[in-house]
Amino acid sequence: MEQNTIGYFEYKPAKKIDTPCIPDPRVYPFVFDSRLTTDELIEYLLDEIGALPMSLDDFSGAYLKMIIENIYNLYPDIQPDTQHDFVAYRLNNTDVYDMSYGSNSVYVIFDKVTGYCDSNSNKLLRLLTLKRGISKADLEQRTPAYYHLLFLLSETEK
């Protein structure tokens, strides 16, 4: 496999796993005909949760590079020359969505190109991922979205 470099990060595209197995039954309540789009998820975040737009200048370049690295690991078909479209939002209600990383507010950042989502609140990230759901194709093909949902469901049970 060819090794690639992005900035200071080196990565190897993830291998696809083709394991014939029965889907975990915990995922069925979150399987929809199609997943919510990133724009629909942002609309939910703005209207139902009360998020406010924030500037990408509030994030360090290293953090944005880390997000890009995560995207390449999660979506092996994404090419290194992909132009990302990041948007960020913040919530001042930190009591509901426990913050990680000791920030003044809870934030969430999306890449509108890939649909990737990150937050400093595990509760908020879990809520958004479950709200987005997975498609029937994600379930049948065992995509990264399927495994990410399984991970979040297992974390919820702890």
XYZ file of C-alpha atoms in Angstrom:
158
model
C 0.000 0.000 0.000
C 1.333 3.441 -0.894
C 2.039 5.771 2.013
C 0.667 9.293 1.741
C 1.460 12.532 3.540
C -0.835 15.416 4.417
C 1.014 18.250 6.087
C 2.822 16.660 8.974
C 0.558 13.627 9.026
C 1.315 10.360 7.322
C -1.458 7.901 6.745
C -2.231 4.664 5.022
C -5.719 4.260 3.567
C -7.777 1.909 5.702
C -8.461 -1.598 4.484
C -12.068 -2.471 3.758
C -13.344 -5.355 5.839
C -15.782 -7.691 4.161
C -17.079 -9.856 6.970
C -20.291 -11.764 6.303
C -22.158 -11.542 9.600
C -25.620 -10.840 10.896
C -26.147 -7.134 11.663
C -26.272 -6.195 15.317
C -29.992 -5.849 16.191
C -29.324 -2.692 18.256
C -28.888 -0.688 15.048
C -32.337 -1.359 13.544
C -34.123 1.601 15.229
C -31.560 3.899 13.563
C -31.727 2.464 10.031
C -33.580 4.720 7.593
C -34.210 4.727 3.868
C -31.528 7.401 3.711
C -29.389 9.112 6.311
C -30.014 12.745 7.168
C -27.829 14.982 5.051
C -25.315 17.249 6.725
C -27.513 20.250 5.911
C -30.528 18.563 7.540
C -28.445 17.734 10.599
C -27.219 21.355 10.807
C -30.820 22.570 10.516
C -31.741 20.295 13.449
C -28.772 21.622 15.424
C -29.784 25.251 14.801
C -33.557 24.892 15.237
C -33.910 22.247 17.945
C -30.724 22.623 19.985
C -30.135 26.345 19.538
C -26.594 26.317 18.198
C -24.934 29.479 16.901
C -22.429 29.747 14.037
C -18.788 30.184 15.039
C -15.633 31.036 13.159
C -13.136 28.412 12.064
C -10.470 30.867 13.239
C -11.335 29.723 16.774
C -9.721 26.354 15.984
C -6.024 25.689 15.668
C -4.569 24.553 12.362
C -3.381 21.376 14.112
C -6.952 20.565 15.151
C -8.260 20.982 11.594
C -5.416 18.771 10.309
C -6.390 16.156 12.899
C -9.979 16.254 11.615
C -8.736 15.747 8.053
C -6.664 12.782 9.251
C -9.768 11.322 10.925
C -11.739 11.778 7.713
C -9.135 9.862 5.694
C -9.158 7.038 8.242
C -12.950 6.869 8.378
C -13.580 7.248 4.642
C -10.810 5.407 2.757
C -12.253 6.423 -0.636
C -11.653 10.146 0.027
C -8.695 11.432 -1.970
C -5.932 13.523 -0.315
C -6.594 16.406 -2.716
C -10.246 16.704 -1.603
C -11.266 20.281 -0.816
C -13.101 20.259 2.526
C -15.880 22.672 3.496
C -15.807 23.015 7.286
C -18.515 24.825 9.241
C -18.627 25.188 13.015
C -21.315 25.906 15.607
C -21.298 26.482 19.341
C -23.734 25.961 22.199
C -23.567 27.982 25.373
C -25.651 25.444 27.288
C -22.731 23.399 28.573
C -24.751 21.834 31.429
C -26.751 19.605 29.077
C -23.907 18.554 26.787
C -20.917 17.901 29.043
C -17.800 19.345 27.472
C -14.579 17.523 26.993
C -11.297 19.345 26.536
C -12.117 22.217 28.965
C -13.594 24.802 26.601
C -15.869 27.756 27.361
C -18.601 26.374 25.145
C -19.641 23.198 23.419
C -18.765 23.164 19.739
C -19.507 20.964 16.781
C -17.728 21.072 13.438
C -18.914 19.538 10.164
C -17.232 18.826 6.859
C -20.043 19.425 4.370
C -18.160 17.504 1.657
C -17.819 14.199 3.519
C -20.477 14.590 6.223
C -17.872 14.129 8.960
C -18.885 15.565 12.335
C -16.775 16.232 15.458
C -17.558 17.825 18.813
C -15.986 18.426 22.198
C -19.116 16.906 23.731
C -19.548 13.147 23.484
C -23.228 13.513 24.399
C -23.856 15.952 21.560
C -21.875 13.869 19.070
C -23.825 10.758 20.072
C -27.154 12.616 19.742
C -26.278 13.936 16.272
C -25.034 10.548 15.062
C -28.144 8.757 16.284
C -30.354 11.485 14.795
C -28.584 11.134 11.427
C -28.934 7.350 11.537
C -27.591 5.042 8.873
C -29.012 3.985 5.544
C -30.020 0.486 4.564
C -26.975 0.462 2.283
C -24.734 1.298 5.287
C -26.235 -1.656 7.115
C -25.922 -4.082 4.204
C -22.397 -3.012 3.216
C -21.096 -2.566 6.794
C -19.782 0.925 6.055
C -17.817 3.003 8.593
C -21.124 4.708 9.489
C -22.491 1.307 10.574
C -19.467 0.573 12.787
C -19.483 4.095 14.202
C -23.133 3.666 15.173
C -22.317 0.331 16.845
C -19.527 2.007 18.802
C -21.822 4.805 20.010
C -24.521 2.331 20.987
C -22.007 0.302 23.004
C -20.802 3.510 24.708
C -24.416 4.373 25.573
C -24.821 1.039 27.349
C -21.901 1.695 29.719
